[in-house]
PDB file of C-alpha atoms in Angstrom:
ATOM      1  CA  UNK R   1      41.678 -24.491  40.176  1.00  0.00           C
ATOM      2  CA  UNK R   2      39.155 -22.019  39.120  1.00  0.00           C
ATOM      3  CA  UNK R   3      35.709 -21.319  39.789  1.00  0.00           C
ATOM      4  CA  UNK R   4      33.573 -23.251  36.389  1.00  0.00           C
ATOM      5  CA  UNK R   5      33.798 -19.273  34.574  1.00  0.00           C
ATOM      6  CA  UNK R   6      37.158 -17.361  34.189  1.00  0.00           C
ATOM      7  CA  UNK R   7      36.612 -13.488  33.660  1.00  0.00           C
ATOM      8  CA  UNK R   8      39.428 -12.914  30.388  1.00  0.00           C
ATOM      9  CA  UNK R   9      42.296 -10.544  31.733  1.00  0.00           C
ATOM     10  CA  UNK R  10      42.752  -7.113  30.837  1.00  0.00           C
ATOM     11  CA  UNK R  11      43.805  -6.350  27.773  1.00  0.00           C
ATOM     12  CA  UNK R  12      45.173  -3.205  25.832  1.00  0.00           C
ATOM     13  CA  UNK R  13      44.705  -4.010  22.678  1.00  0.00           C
ATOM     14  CA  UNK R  14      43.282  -1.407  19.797  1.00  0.00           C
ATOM     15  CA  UNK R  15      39.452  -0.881  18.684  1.00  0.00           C
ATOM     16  CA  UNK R  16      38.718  -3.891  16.370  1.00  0.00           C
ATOM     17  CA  UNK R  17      38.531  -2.388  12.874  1.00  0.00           C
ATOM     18  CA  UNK R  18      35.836  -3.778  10.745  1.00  0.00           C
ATOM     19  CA  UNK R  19      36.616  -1.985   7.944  1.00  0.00           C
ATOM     20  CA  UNK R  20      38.933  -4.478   6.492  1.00  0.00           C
ATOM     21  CA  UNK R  21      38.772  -7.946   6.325  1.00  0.00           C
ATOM     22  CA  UNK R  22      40.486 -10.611   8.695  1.00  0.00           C
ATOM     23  CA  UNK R  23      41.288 -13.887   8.369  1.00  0.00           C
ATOM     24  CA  UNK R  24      39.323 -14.956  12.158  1.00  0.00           C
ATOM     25  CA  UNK R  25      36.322 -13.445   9.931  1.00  0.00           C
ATOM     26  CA  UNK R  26      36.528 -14.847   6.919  1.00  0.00           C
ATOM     27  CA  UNK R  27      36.954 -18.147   9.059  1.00  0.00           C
ATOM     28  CA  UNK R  28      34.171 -17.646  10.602  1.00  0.00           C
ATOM     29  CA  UNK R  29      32.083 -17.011   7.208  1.00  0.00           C
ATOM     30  CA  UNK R  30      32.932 -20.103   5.786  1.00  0.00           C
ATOM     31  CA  UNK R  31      32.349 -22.090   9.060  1.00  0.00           C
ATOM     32  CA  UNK R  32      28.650 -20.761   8.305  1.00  0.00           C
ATOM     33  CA  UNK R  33      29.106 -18.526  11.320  1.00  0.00           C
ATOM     34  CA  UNK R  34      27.607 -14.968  12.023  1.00  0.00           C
ATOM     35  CA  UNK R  35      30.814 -12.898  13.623  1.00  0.00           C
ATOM     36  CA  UNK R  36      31.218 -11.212  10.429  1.00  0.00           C
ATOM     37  CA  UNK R  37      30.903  -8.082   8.268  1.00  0.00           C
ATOM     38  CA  UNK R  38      30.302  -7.590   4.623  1.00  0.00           C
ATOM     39  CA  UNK R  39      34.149  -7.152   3.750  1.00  0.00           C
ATOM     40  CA  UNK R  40      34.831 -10.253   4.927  1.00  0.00           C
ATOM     41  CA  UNK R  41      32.103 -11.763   3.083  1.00  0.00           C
ATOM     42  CA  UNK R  42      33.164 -10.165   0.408  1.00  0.00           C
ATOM     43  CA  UNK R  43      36.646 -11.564   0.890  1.00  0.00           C
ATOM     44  CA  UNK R  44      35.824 -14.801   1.737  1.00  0.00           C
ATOM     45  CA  UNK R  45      33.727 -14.979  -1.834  1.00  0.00           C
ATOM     46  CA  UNK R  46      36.952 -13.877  -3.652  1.00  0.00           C
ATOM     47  CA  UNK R  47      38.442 -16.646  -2.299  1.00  0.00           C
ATOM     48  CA  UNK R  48      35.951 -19.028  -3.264  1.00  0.00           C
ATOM     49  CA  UNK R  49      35.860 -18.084  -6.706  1.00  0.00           C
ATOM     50  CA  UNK R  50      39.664 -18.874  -7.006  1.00  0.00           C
ATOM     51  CA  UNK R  51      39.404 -22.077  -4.386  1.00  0.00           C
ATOM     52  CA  UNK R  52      35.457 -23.131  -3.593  1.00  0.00           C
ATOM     53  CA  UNK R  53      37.309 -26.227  -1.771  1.00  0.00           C
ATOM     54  CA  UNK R  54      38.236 -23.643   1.041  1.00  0.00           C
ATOM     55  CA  UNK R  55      34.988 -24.194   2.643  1.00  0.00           C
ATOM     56  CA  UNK R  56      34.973 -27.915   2.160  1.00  0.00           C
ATOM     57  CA  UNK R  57      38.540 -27.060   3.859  1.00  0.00           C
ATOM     58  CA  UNK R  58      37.236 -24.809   6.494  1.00  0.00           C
ATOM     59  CA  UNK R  59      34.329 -27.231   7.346  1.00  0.00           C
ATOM     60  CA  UNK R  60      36.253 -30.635   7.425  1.00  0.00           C
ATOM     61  CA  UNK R  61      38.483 -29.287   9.935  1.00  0.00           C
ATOM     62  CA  UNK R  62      35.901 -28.208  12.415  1.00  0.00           C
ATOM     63  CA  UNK R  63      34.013 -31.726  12.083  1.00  0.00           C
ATOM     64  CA  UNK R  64      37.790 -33.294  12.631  1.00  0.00           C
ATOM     65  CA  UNK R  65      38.085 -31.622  15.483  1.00  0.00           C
ATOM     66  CA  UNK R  66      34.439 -32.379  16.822  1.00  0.00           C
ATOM     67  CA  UNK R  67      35.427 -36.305  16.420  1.00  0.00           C
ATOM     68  CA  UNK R  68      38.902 -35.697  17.992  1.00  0.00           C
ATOM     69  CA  UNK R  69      37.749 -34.445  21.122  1.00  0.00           C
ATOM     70  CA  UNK R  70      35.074 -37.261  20.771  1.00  0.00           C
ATOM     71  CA  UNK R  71      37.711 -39.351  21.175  1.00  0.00           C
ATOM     72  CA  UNK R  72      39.691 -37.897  23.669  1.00  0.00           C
ATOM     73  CA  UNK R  73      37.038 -37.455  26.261  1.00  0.00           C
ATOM     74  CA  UNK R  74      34.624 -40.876  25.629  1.00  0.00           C
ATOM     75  CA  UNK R  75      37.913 -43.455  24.282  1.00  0.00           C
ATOM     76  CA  UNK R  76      40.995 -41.705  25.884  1.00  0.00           C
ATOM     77  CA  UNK R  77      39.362 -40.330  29.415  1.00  0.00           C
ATOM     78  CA  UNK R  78      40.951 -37.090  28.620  1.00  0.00           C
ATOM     79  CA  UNK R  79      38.984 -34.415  30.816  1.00  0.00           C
ATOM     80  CA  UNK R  80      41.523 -31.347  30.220  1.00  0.00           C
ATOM     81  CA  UNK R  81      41.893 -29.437  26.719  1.00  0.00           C
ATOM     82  CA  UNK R  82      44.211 -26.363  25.954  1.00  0.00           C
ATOM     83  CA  UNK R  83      43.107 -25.439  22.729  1.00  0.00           C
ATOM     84  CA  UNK R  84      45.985 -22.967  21.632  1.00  0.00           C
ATOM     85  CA  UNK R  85      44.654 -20.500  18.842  1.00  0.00           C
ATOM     86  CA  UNK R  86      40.914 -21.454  19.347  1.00  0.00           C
ATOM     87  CA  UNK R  87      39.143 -18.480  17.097  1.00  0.00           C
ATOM     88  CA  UNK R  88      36.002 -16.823  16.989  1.00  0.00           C
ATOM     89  CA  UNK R  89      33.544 -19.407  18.434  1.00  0.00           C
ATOM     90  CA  UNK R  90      30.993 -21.185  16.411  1.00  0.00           C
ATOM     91  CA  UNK R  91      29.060 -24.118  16.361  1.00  0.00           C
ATOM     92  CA  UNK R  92      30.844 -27.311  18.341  1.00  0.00           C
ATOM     93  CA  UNK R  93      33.426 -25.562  20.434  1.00  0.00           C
ATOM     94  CA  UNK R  94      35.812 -27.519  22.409  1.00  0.00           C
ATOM     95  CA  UNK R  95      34.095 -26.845  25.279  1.00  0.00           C
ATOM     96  CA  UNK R  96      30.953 -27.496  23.585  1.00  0.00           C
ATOM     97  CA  UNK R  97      32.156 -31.288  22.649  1.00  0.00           C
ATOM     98  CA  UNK R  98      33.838 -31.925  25.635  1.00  0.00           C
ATOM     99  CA  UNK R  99      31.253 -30.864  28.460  1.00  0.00           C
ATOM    100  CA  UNK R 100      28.405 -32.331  26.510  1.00  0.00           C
ATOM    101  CA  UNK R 101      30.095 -35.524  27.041  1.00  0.00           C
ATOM    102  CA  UNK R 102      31.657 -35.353  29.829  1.00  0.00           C
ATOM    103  CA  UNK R 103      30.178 -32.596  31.858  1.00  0.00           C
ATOM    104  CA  UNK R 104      33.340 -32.332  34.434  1.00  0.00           C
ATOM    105  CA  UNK R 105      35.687 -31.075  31.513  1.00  0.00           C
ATOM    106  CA  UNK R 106      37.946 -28.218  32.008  1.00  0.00           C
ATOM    107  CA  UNK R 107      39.146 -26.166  28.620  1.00  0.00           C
ATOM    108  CA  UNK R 108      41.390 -23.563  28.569  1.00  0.00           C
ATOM    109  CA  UNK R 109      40.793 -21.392  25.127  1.00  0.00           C
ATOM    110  CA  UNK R 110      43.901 -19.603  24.219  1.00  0.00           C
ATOM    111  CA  UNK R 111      44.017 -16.669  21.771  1.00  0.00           C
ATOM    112  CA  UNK R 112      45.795 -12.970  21.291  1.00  0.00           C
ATOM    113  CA  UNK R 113      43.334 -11.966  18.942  1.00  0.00           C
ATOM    114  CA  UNK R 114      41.420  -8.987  20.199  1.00  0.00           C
ATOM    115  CA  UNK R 115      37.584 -10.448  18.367  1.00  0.00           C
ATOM    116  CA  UNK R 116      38.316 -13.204  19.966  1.00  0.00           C
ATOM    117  CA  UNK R 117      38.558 -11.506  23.428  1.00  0.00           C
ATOM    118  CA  UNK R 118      35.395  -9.571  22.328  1.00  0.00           C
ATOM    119  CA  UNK R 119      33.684 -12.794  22.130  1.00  0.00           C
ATOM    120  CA  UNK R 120      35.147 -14.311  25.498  1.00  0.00           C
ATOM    121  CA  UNK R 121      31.818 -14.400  26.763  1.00  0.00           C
ATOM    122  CA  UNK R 122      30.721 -17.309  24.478  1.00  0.00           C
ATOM    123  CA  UNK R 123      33.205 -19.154  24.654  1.00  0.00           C
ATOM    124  CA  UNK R 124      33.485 -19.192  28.556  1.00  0.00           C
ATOM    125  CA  UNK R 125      29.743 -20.597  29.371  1.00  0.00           C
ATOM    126  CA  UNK R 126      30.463 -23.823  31.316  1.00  0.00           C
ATOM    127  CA  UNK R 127      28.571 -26.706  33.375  1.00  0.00           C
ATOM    128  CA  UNK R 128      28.516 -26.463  36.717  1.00  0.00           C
ATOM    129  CA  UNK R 129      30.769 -29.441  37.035  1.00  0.00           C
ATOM    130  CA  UNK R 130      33.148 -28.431  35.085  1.00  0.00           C
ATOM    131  CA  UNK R 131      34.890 -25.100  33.803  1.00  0.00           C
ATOM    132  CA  UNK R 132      36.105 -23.009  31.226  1.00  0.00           C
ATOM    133  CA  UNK R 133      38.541 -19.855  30.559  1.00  0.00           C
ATOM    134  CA  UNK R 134      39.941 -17.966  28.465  1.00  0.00           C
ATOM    135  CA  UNK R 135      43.982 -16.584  28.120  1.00  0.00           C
ATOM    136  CA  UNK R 136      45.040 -13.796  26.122  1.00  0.00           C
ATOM    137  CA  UNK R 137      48.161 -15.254  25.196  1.00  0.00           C
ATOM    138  CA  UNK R 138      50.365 -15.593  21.823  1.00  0.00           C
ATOM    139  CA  UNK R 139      50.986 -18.939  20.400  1.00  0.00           C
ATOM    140  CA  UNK R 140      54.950 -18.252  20.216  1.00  0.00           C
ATOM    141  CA  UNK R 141      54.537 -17.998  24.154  1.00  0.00           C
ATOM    142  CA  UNK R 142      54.590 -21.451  25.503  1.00  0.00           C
ATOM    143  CA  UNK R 143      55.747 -20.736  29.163  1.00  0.00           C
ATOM    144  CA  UNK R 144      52.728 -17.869  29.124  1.00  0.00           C
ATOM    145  CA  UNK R 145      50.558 -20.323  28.115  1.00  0.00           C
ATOM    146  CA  UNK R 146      51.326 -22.848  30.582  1.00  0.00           C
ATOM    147  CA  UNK R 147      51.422 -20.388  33.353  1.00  0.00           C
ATOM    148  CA  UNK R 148      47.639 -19.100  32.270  1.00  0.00           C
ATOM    149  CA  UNK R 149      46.888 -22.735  31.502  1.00  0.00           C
ATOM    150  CA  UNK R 150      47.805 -23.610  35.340  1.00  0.00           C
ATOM    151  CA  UNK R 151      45.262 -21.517  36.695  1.00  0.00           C
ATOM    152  CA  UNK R 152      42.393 -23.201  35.478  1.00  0.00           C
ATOM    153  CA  UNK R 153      43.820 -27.356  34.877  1.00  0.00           C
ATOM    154  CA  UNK R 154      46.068 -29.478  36.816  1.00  0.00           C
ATOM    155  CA  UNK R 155      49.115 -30.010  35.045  1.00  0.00           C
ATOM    156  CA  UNK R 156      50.187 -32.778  36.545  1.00  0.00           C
ATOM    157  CA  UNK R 157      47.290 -34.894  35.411  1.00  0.00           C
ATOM    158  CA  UNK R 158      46.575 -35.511  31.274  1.00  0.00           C
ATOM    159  CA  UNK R 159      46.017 -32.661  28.722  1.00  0.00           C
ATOM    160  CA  UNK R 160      45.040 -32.629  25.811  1.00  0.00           C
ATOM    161  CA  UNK R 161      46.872 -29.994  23.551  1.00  0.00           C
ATOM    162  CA  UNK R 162      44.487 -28.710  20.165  1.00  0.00           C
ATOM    163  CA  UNK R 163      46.275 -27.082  17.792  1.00  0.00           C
ATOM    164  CA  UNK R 164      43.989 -26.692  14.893  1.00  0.00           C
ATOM    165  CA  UNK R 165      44.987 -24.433  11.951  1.00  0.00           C
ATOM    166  CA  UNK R 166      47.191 -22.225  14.116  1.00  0.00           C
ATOM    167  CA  UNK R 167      50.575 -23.798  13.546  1.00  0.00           C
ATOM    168  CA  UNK R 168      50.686 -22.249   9.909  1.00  0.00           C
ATOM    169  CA  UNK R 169      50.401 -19.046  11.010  1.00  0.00           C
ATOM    170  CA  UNK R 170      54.278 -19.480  12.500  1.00  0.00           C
ATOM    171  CA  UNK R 171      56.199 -19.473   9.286  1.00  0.00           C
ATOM    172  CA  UNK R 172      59.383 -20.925  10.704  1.00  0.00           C
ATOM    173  CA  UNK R 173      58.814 -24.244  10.542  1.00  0.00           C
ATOM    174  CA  UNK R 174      61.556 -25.803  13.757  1.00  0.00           C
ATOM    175  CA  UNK R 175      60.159 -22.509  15.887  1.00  0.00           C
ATOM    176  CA  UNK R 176      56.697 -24.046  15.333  1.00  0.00           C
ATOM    177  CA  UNK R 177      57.979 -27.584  16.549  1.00  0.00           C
ATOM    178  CA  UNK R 178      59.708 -25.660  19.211  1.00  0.00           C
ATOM    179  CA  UNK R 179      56.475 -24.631  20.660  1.00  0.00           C
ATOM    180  CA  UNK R 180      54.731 -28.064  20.405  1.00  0.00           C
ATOM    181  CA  UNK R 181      57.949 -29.745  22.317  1.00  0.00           C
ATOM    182  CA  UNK R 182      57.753 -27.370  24.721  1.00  0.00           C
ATOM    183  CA  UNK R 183      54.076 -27.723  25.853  1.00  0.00           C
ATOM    184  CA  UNK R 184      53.718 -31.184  25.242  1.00  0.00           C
ATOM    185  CA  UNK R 185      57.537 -31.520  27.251  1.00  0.00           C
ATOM    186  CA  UNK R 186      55.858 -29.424  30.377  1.00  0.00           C
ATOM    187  CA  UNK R 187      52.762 -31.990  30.481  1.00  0.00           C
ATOM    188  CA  UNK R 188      52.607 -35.845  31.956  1.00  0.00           C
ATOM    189  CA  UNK R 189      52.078 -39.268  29.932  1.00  0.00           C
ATOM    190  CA  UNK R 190      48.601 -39.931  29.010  1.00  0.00           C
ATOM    191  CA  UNK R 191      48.691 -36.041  27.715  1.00  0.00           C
ATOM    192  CA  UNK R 192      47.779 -36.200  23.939  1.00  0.00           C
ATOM    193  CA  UNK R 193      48.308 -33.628  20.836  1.00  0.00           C
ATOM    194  CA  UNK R 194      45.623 -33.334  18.126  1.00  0.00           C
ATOM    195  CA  UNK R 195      46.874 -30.569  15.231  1.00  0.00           C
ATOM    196  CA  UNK R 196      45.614 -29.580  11.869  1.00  0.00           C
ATOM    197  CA  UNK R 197      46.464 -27.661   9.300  1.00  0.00           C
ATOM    198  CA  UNK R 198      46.656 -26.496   5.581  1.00  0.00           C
ATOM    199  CA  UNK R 199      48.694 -29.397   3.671  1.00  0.00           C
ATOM    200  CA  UNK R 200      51.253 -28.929   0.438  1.00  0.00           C
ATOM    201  CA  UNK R 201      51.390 -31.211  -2.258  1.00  0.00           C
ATOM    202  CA  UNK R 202      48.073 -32.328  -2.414  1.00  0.00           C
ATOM    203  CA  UNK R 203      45.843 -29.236  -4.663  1.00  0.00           C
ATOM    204  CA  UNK R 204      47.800 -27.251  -6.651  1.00  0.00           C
ATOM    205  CA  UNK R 205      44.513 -24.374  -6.628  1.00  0.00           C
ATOM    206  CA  UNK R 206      44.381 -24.359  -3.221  1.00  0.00           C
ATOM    207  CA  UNK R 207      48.226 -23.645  -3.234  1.00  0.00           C
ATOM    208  CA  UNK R 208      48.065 -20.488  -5.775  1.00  0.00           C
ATOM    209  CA  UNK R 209      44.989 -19.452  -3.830  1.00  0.00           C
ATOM    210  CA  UNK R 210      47.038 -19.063  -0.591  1.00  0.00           C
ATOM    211  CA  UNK R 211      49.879 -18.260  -2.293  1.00  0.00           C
ATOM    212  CA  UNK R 212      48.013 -14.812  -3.565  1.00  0.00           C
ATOM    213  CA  UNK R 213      46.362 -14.589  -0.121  1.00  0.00           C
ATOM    214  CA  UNK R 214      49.070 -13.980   1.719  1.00  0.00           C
ATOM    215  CA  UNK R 215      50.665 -12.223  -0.858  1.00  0.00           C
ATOM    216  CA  UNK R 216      47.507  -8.963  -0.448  1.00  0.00           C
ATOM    217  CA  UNK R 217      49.304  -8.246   2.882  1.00  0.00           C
ATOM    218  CA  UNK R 218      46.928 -10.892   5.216  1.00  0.00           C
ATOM    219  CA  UNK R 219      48.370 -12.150   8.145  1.00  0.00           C
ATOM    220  CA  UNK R 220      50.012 -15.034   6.048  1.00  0.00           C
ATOM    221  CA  UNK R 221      49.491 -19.122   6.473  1.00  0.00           C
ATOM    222  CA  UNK R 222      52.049 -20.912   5.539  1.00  0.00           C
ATOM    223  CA  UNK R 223      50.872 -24.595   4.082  1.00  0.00           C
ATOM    224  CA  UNK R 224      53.100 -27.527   5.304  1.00  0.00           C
ATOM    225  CA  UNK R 225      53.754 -30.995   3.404  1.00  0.00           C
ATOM    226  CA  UNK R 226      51.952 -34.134   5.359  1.00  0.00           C
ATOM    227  CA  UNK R 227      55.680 -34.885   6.227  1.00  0.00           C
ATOM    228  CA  UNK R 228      56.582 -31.427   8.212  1.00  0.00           C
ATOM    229  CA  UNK R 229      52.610 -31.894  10.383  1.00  0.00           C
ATOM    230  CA  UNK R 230      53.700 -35.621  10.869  1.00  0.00           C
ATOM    231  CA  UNK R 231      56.589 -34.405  12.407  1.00  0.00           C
ATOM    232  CA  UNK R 232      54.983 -32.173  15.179  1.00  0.00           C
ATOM    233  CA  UNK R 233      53.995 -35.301  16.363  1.00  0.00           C
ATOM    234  CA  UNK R 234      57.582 -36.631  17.336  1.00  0.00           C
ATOM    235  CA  UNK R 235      58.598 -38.451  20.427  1.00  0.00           C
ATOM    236  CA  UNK R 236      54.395 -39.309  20.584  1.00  0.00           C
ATOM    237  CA  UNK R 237      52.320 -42.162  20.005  1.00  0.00           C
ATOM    238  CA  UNK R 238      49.960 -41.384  16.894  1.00  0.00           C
ATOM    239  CA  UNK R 239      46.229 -42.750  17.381  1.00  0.00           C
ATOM    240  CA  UNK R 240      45.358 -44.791  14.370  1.00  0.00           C
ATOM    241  CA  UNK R 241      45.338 -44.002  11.174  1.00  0.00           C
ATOM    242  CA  UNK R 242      47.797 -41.648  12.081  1.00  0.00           C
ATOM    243  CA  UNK R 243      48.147 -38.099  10.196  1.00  0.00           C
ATOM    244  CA  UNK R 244      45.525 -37.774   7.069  1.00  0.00           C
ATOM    245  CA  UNK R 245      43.172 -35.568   5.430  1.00  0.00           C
ATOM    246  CA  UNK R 246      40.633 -34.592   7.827  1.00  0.00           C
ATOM    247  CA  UNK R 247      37.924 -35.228   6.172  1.00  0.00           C
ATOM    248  CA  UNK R 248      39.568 -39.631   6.491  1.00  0.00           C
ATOM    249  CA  UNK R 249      40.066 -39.394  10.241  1.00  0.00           C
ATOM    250  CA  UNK R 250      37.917 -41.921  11.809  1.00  0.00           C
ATOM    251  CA  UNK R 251      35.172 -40.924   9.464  1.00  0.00           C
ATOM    252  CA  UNK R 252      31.523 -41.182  11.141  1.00  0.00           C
ATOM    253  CA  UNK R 253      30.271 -44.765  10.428  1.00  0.00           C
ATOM    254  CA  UNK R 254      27.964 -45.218   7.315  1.00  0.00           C
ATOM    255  CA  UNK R 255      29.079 -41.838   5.766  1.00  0.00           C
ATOM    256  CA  UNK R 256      29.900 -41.970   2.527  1.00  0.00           C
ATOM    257  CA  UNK R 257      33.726 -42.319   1.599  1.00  0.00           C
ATOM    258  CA  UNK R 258      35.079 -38.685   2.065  1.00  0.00           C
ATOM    259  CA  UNK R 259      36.759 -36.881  -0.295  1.00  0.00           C
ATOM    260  CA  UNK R 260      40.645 -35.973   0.376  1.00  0.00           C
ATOM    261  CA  UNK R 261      41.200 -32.366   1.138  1.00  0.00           C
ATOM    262  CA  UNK R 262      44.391 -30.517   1.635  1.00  0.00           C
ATOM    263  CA  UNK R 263      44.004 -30.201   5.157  1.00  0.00           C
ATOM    264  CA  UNK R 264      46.081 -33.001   7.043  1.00  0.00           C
ATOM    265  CA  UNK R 265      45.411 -34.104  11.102  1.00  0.00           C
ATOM    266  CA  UNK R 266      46.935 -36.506  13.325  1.00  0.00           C
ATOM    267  CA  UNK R 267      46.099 -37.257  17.064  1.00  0.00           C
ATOM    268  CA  UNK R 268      48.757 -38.418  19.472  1.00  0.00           C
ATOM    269  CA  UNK R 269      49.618 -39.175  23.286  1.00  0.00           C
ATOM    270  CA  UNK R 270      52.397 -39.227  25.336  1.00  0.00           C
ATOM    271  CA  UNK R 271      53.855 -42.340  26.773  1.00  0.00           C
TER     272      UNK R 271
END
């Protein structure tokens, strides 16, 4: 185990350039973040005016996540996250969520992105109690992952494995349920896997407006139909009401009925 702070580990990666927009960025602008520069505002507005449901998107998916690790720390007992392809930090990290419940948590933030690294420092503040870290790792890496992972949790008691809008960034869709077997296959019963991610089927805008996204030369994000997310969740028990649009899983009581968004999320354990 490590001490409650991990320093992040060298890393050779080039000078961020802010002179073009990135995705992380653009993220992080419609989040209603501040880790971003005019051409990614600018980008992120362009997108808007094709799809204004991308923030509704980008928003719903963060307050999933928020009640997902709710759940996994204060109805599950989960007290280890690896949150693989965590992003520029914001408002309600998964550290954030977890320690504030349950100030003993340990979360491992996983990312290759070099802004990311930049920003290590937020994301590894910690309780005492508890700890964080970060690993400058690839998502396609499982075994580096679980080696980094190792340093920090005990693998041989639950995890809980976030995935949130990272698995469309691996456009082959068995080598992205290739990595989820393998790190859920390295990790005990009790372990759970929350993912979400941009759904197909559901809003034909939102589909042309990715569609021309990745078509500028972006990193691209592939969207998936509710059927190919479901099945990352194979072999696992899914948590009731199983995979749906993020903004209809487990909805804060006495909100009003949310609207259905392209974005689809399941959470499931391990028996």
């Amino acid at each position: 185990m490590t001490d409650p702070v991990t320093t992040p580990e060298p890393t050779e990666h080039p000078e961020i350039d802010t002179s073009v927009p990135h995705s992380a960025r653009i993220w992080n602008y419609w989040l209603g973040g501040s880790d971003n520069h005019p051409v990614d505002r600018a980008a992120g507005d362009a997108y808007t005016a094709v799809f204004p449901g991308i923030v509704t998107i980008a928003r719903g998916s963060r307050a999933f996540l928020s009640r997902a690790i709710t759940y996994l720390v204060a109805e599950a007992g989960i007290r280890q996250f690896l949150d693989v392809g965590t992003g520029l930090p914001t408002a309600q990290n998964t550290h954030e969520v977890a320690q504030r419940l349950a100030p003993d948590a340990r979360i491992v933030h996983v990312d290759n992105d070099p802004m990311v690294l930049a920003h290590a420092r937020a994301l590894l503040t910690s309780t005492p109690e508890g700890a964080t870290a970060y690993l400058d790792a690839d998502a396609t890496d499982p075994d580096r992952i679980l080696a980094g992972a190792a340093r920090t949790l005990d693998l041989g008691r639950p995890v809980a494995v976030v995935l949130s809008n990272i698995l469309g960034h691996i456009a082959d869709h068995e080598q992205a349920r290739s990595i989820v077997t393998h790190l859920m296959g390295a990790l005990p019963p009790g372990s759970h896997l929350c993912v979400n991610d941009g759904s197909l089927g559901v809003d034909p805008v939102f589909e042309r407006a990715q569609a021309s996204y990745n078509d500028s030369g972006a990193v691209p994000y592939v969207l998936r139909t509710v059927e190919e997310i479901t099945r990352f969740f194979d072999g696992l028990e899914l948590v009731e009401p199983g995979v749906v649009p993020v903004t209809r899983w487990r909805p804060d009581p006495g909100s009003p009925v949310p609207e259905v968004v392209a974005e689809h999320g399941g959470l499931a354990w391990k028996p």
